[in-house]
Tab-separated table of C-alpha atoms in Angstrom:
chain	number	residue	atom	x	y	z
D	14	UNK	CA	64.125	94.607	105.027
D	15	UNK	CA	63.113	91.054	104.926
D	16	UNK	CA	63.657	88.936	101.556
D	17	UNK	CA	60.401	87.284	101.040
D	18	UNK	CA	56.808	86.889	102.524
D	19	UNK	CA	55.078	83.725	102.641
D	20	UNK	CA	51.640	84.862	101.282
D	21	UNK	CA	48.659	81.861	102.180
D	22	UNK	CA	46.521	83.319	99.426
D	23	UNK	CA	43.979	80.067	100.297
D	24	UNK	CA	44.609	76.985	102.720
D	25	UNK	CA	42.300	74.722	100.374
D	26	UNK	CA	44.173	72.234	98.385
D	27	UNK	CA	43.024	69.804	95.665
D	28	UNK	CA	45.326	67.322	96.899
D	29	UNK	CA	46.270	65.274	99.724
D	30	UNK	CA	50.170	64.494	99.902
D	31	UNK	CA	51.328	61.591	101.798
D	32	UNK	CA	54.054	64.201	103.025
D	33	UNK	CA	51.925	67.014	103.533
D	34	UNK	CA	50.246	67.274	107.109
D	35	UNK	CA	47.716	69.796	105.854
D	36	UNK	CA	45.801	71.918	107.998
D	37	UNK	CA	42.789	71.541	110.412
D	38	UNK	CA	42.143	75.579	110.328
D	39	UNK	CA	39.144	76.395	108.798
D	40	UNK	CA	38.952	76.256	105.046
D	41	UNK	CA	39.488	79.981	103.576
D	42	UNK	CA	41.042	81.893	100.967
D	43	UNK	CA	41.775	85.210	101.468
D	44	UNK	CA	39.720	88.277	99.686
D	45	UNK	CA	41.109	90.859	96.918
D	46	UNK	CA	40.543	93.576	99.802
D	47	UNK	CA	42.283	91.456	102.859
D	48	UNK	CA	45.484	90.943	99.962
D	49	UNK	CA	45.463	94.395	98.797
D	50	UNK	CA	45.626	95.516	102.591
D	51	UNK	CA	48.597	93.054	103.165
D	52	UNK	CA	50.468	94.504	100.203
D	53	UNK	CA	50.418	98.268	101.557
D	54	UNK	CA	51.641	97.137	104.675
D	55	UNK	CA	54.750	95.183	103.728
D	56	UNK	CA	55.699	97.925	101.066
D	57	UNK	CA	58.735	99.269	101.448
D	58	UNK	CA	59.440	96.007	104.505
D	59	UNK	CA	59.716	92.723	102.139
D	60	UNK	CA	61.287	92.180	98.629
D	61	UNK	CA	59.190	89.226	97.509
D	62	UNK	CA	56.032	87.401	97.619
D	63	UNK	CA	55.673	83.481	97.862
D	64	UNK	CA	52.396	82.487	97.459
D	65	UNK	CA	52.829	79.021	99.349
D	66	UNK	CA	52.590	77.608	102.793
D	67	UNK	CA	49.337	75.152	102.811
D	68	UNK	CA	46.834	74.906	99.919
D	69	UNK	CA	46.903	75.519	96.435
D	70	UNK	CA	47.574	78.262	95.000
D	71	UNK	CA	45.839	78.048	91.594
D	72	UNK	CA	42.601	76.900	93.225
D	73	UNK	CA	42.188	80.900	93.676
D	74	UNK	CA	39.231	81.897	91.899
D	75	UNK	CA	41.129	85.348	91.723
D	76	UNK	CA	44.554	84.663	91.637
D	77	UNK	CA	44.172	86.675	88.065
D	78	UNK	CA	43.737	89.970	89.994
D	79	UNK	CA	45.889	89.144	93.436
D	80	UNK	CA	48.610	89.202	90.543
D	81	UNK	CA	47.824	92.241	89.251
D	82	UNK	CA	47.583	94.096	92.663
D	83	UNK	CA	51.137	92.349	93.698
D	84	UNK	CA	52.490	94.450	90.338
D	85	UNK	CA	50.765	97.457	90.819
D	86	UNK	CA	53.077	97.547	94.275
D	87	UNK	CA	56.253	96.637	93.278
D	88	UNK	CA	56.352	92.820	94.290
D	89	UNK	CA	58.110	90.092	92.766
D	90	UNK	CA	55.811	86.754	92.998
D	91	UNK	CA	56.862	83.076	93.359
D	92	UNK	CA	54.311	80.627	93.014
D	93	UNK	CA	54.361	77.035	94.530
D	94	UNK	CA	52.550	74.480	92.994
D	95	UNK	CA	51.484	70.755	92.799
D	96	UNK	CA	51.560	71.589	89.076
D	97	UNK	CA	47.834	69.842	88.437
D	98	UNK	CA	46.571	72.977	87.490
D	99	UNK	CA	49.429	74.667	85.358
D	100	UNK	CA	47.575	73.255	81.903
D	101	UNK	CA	44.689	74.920	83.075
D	102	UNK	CA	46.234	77.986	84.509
D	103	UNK	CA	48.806	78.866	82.235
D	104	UNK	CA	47.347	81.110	80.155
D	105	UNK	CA	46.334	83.160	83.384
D	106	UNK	CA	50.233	82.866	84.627
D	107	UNK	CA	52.279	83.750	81.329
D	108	UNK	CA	49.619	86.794	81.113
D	109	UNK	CA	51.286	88.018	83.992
D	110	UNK	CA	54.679	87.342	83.193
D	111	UNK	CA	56.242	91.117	84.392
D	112	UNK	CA	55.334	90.314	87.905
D	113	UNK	CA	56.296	86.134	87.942
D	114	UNK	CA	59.695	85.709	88.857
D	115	UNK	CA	59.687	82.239	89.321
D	116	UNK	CA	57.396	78.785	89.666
D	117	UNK	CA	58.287	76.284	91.561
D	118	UNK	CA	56.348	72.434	90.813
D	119	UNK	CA	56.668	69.566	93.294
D	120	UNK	CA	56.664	66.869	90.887
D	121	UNK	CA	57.138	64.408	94.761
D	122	UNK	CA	53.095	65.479	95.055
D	123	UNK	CA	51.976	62.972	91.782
D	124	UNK	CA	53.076	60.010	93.623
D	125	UNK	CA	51.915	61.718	97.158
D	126	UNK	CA	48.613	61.085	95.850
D	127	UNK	CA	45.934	58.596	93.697
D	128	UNK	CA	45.973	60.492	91.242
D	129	UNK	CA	44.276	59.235	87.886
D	130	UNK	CA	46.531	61.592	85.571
D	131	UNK	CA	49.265	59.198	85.021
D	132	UNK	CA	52.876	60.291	85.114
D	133	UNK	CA	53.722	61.016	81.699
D	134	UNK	CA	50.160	62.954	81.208
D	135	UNK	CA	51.329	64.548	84.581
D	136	UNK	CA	54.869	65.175	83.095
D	137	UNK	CA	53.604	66.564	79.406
D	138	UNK	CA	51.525	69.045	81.742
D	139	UNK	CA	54.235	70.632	83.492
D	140	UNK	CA	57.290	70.469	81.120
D	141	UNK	CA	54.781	71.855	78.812
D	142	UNK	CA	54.316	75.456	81.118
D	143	UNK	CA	57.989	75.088	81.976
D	144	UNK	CA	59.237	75.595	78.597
D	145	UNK	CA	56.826	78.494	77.587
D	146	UNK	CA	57.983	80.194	81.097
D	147	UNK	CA	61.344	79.570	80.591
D	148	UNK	CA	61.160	81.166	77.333
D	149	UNK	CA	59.487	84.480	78.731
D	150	UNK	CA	63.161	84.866	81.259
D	151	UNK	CA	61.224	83.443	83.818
D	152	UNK	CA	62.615	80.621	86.197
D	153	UNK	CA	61.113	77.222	86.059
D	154	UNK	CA	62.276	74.949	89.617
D	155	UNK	CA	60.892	71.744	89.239
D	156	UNK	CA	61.294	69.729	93.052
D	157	UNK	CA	62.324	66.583	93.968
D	158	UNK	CA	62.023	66.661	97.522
D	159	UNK	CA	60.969	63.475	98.756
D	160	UNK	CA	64.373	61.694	98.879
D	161	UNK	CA	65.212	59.469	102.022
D	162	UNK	CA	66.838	60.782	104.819
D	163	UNK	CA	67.379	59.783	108.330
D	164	UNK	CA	64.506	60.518	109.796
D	165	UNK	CA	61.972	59.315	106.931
D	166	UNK	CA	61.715	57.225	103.851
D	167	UNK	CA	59.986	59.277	100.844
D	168	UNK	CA	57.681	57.808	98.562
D	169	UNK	CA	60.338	57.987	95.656
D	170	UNK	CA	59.473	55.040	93.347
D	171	UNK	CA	58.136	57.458	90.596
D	172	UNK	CA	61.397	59.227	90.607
D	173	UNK	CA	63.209	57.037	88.251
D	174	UNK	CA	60.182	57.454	85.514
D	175	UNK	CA	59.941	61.541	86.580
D	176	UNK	CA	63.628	62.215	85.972
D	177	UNK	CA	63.022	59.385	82.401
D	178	UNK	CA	60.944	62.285	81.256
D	179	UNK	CA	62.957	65.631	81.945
D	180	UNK	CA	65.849	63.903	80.688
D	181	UNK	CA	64.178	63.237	77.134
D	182	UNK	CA	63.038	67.169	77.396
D	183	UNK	CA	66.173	68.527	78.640
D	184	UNK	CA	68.615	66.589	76.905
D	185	UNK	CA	72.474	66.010	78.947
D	186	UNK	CA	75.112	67.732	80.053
D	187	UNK	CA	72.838	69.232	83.212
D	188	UNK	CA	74.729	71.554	84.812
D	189	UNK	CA	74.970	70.078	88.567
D	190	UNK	CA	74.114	73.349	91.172
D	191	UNK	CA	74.362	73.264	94.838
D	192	UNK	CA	70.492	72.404	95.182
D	193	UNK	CA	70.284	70.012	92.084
D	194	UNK	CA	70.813	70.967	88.560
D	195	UNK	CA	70.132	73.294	86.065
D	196	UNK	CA	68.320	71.610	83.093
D	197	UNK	CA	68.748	74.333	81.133
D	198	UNK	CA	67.891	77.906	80.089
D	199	UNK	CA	66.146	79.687	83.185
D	200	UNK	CA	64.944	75.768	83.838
D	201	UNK	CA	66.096	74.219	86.915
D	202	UNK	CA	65.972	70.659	88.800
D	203	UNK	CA	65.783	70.899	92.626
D	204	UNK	CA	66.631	67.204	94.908
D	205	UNK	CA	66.048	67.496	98.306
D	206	UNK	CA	65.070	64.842	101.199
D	207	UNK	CA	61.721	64.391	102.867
D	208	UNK	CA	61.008	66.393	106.420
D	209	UNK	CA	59.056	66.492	109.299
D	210	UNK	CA	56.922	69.246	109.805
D	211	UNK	CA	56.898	70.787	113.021
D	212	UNK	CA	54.044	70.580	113.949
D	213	UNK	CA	54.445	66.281	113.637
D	214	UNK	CA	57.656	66.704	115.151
D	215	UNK	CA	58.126	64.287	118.467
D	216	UNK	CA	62.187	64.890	118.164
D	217	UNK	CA	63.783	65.698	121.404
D	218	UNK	CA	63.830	69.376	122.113
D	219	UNK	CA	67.420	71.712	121.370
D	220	UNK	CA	68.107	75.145	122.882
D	221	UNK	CA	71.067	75.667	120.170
D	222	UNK	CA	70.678	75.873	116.517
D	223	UNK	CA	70.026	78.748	114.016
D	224	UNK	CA	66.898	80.038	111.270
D	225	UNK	CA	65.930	82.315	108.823
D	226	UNK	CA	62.802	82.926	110.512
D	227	UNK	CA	62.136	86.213	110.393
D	228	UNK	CA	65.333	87.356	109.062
D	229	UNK	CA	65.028	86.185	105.775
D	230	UNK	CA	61.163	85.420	106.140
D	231	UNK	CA	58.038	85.793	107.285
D	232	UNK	CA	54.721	83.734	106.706
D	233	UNK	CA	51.112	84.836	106.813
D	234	UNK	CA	48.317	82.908	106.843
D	235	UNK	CA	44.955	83.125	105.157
D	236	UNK	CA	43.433	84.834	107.901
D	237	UNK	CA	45.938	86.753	108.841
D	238	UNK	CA	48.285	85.040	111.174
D	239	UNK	CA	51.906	86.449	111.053
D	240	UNK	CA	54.247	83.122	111.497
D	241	UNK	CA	57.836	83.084	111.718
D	242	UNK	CA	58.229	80.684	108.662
D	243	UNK	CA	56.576	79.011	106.086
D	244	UNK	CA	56.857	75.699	107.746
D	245	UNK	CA	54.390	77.066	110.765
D	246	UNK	CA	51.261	75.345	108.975
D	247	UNK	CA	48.812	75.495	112.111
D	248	UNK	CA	49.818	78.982	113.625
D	249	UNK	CA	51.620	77.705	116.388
D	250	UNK	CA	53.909	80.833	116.631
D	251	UNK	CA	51.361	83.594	116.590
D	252	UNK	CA	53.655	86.666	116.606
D	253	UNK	CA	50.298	88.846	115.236
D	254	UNK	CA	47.617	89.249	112.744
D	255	UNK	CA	48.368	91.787	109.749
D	256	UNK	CA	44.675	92.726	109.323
D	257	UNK	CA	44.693	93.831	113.044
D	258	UNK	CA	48.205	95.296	113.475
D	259	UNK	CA	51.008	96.935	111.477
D	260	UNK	CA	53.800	94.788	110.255
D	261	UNK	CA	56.065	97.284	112.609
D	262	UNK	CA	54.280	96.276	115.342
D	263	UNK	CA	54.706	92.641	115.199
D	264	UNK	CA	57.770	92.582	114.232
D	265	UNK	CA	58.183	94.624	117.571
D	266	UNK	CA	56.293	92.425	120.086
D	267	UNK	CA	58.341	90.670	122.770
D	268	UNK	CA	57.804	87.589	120.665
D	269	UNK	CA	59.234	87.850	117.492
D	270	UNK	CA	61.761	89.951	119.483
D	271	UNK	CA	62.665	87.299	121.511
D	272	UNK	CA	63.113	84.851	118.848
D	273	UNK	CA	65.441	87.141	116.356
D	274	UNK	CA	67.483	87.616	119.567
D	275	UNK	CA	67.723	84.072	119.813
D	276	UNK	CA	68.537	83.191	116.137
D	277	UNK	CA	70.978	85.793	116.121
D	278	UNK	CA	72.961	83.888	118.781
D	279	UNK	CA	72.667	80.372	118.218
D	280	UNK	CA	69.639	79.940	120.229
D	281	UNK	CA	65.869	78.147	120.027
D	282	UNK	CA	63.286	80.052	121.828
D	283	UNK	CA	59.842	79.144	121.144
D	284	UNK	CA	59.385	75.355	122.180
D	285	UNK	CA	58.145	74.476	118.025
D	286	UNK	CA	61.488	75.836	116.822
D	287	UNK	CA	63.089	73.503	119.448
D	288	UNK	CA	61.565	70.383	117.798
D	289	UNK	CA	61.613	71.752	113.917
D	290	UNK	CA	64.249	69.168	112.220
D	291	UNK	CA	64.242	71.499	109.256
D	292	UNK	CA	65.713	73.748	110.996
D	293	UNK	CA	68.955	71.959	112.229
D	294	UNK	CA	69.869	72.087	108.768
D	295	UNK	CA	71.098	75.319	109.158
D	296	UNK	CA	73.424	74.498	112.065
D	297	UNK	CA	75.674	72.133	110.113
């Protein structure tokens, strides 16, 4: 069984993050019918659901029943978002607390962007969700990831002001984690360094390194498009479409065959994995 599903419940954002590469596929979110149909099919094959990989999730005009239909089959749901919405949305969100298991807000995408809210609005927003989640046994991530590293310098200058205003919040000792720290109660603080995408990737191609692509996840797209990971933001690695095929079926095809094999044993297959920097994380 694999651990989570990266669901692309909509590829439409209402931002546009300096670290984001978005997506030139055509602008769509998927339909209550098209989700329902990808929920019977990985019953019973994947733990969780993610709704991330491009786009925003609480731009869904139904995320309200999407929710309710992940429930009704046994899903857990993580949500990734910009955090824009969460004033707006939160109402929607805590009403659906049994099936939340965690939401995770890039706090990097306010300085990604022009955006007229300024920080401390921005801040008030999402501490404000965070603490009512929290409360409810839910886990609140809040993401830093936009930290230099050797391959690119992250817009970081809000930082300072962003971690100014969880610290009045979430008063010291944090408790420092592996990833970060935890803030407190069911309330965590994740600090991570900016990353190429693959699909901007130019780095020089290696046959050896390791991934939890389809092992640990899967990704599918808004129309469809079974990807190895959620990093796969164009559909490069088109193992199969889950409207078309069984998630048995993909999962067999020489493709995704060939790449487990490969992951399994040290090994790159498919020329994107070759050049995904992300990746060689794991090989350390």
């Amino acid at each position: 069984m694999i651990d989570r599903a990266y669901i692309e419940i909509g590829n439409i954002c209402n931002l546009k993050c300096s670290f984001c590469p978005g997506t030139k596929r055509t602008p769509r979110q998927m339909t209550v019918e098209e989700f329902t149909e990808i929920c019977k099919k990985l019953s019973g094959k994947v733990r969780q659901l993610y709704f991330h990989v491009m786009g925003e999730p609480l731009l869904h005009p139904e995320l309200d029943k999407l929710l309710a239909i992940a429930e009704k089959f046994g899903f857990s749901v993580s949500i990734t978002t910009n955090g824009v919405l969460l004033p707006k949305c939160s109402e929607l969100l805590l009403r659906h607390i049994d099936v939340l298991h965690k939401v995770s807000i890039s706090l990097h995408a306010h300085e990604a962007n022009a955006i007229k809210l300024s920080v401390s609005e921005y801040m008030n927003g999402v501490i404000s969700f965070a603490k009512k989640f929290s409360a409810l046994d839910k886990n609140a991530v809040f993401r830093l990831w936009n930290l230099d590293t050797a391959e690119r310098t992250g817009k970081n200058t809000e930082n300072r002001e962003i971690l100014d205003a969880l610290h009045a919040e979430y008063p010291d000792p944090w408790q420092e984690r592996y990833s970060g720290y935890r803030l407190a109660y069911r309330t965590f603080l994740e600090l991570d360094g900016i990353f190429t995408w693959p699909v901007e990737s130019d780095a020089e191609p290696t046959d050896n390194g390791k991934c939890h692509g389809l092992t640990d996840q899967i990704a599918i797209l808004a129309d469809g498009t079974v990807v190895p990971c959620c990093l796969d933001s164009e559909g490069q690695i088109a193992l199969g479409n889950i409207f078309t095929d069984t998630f048995d079926a993909i999962l067999s095809y020489s493709l995704a065959e060939n790449m487990i094999k490969g992951f399994k044993n040290g090994k790159m297959v498919h020329p994107v994995c070759k050049r995904c920097t992300y990746a060689r994380r794991f090989s350390h």
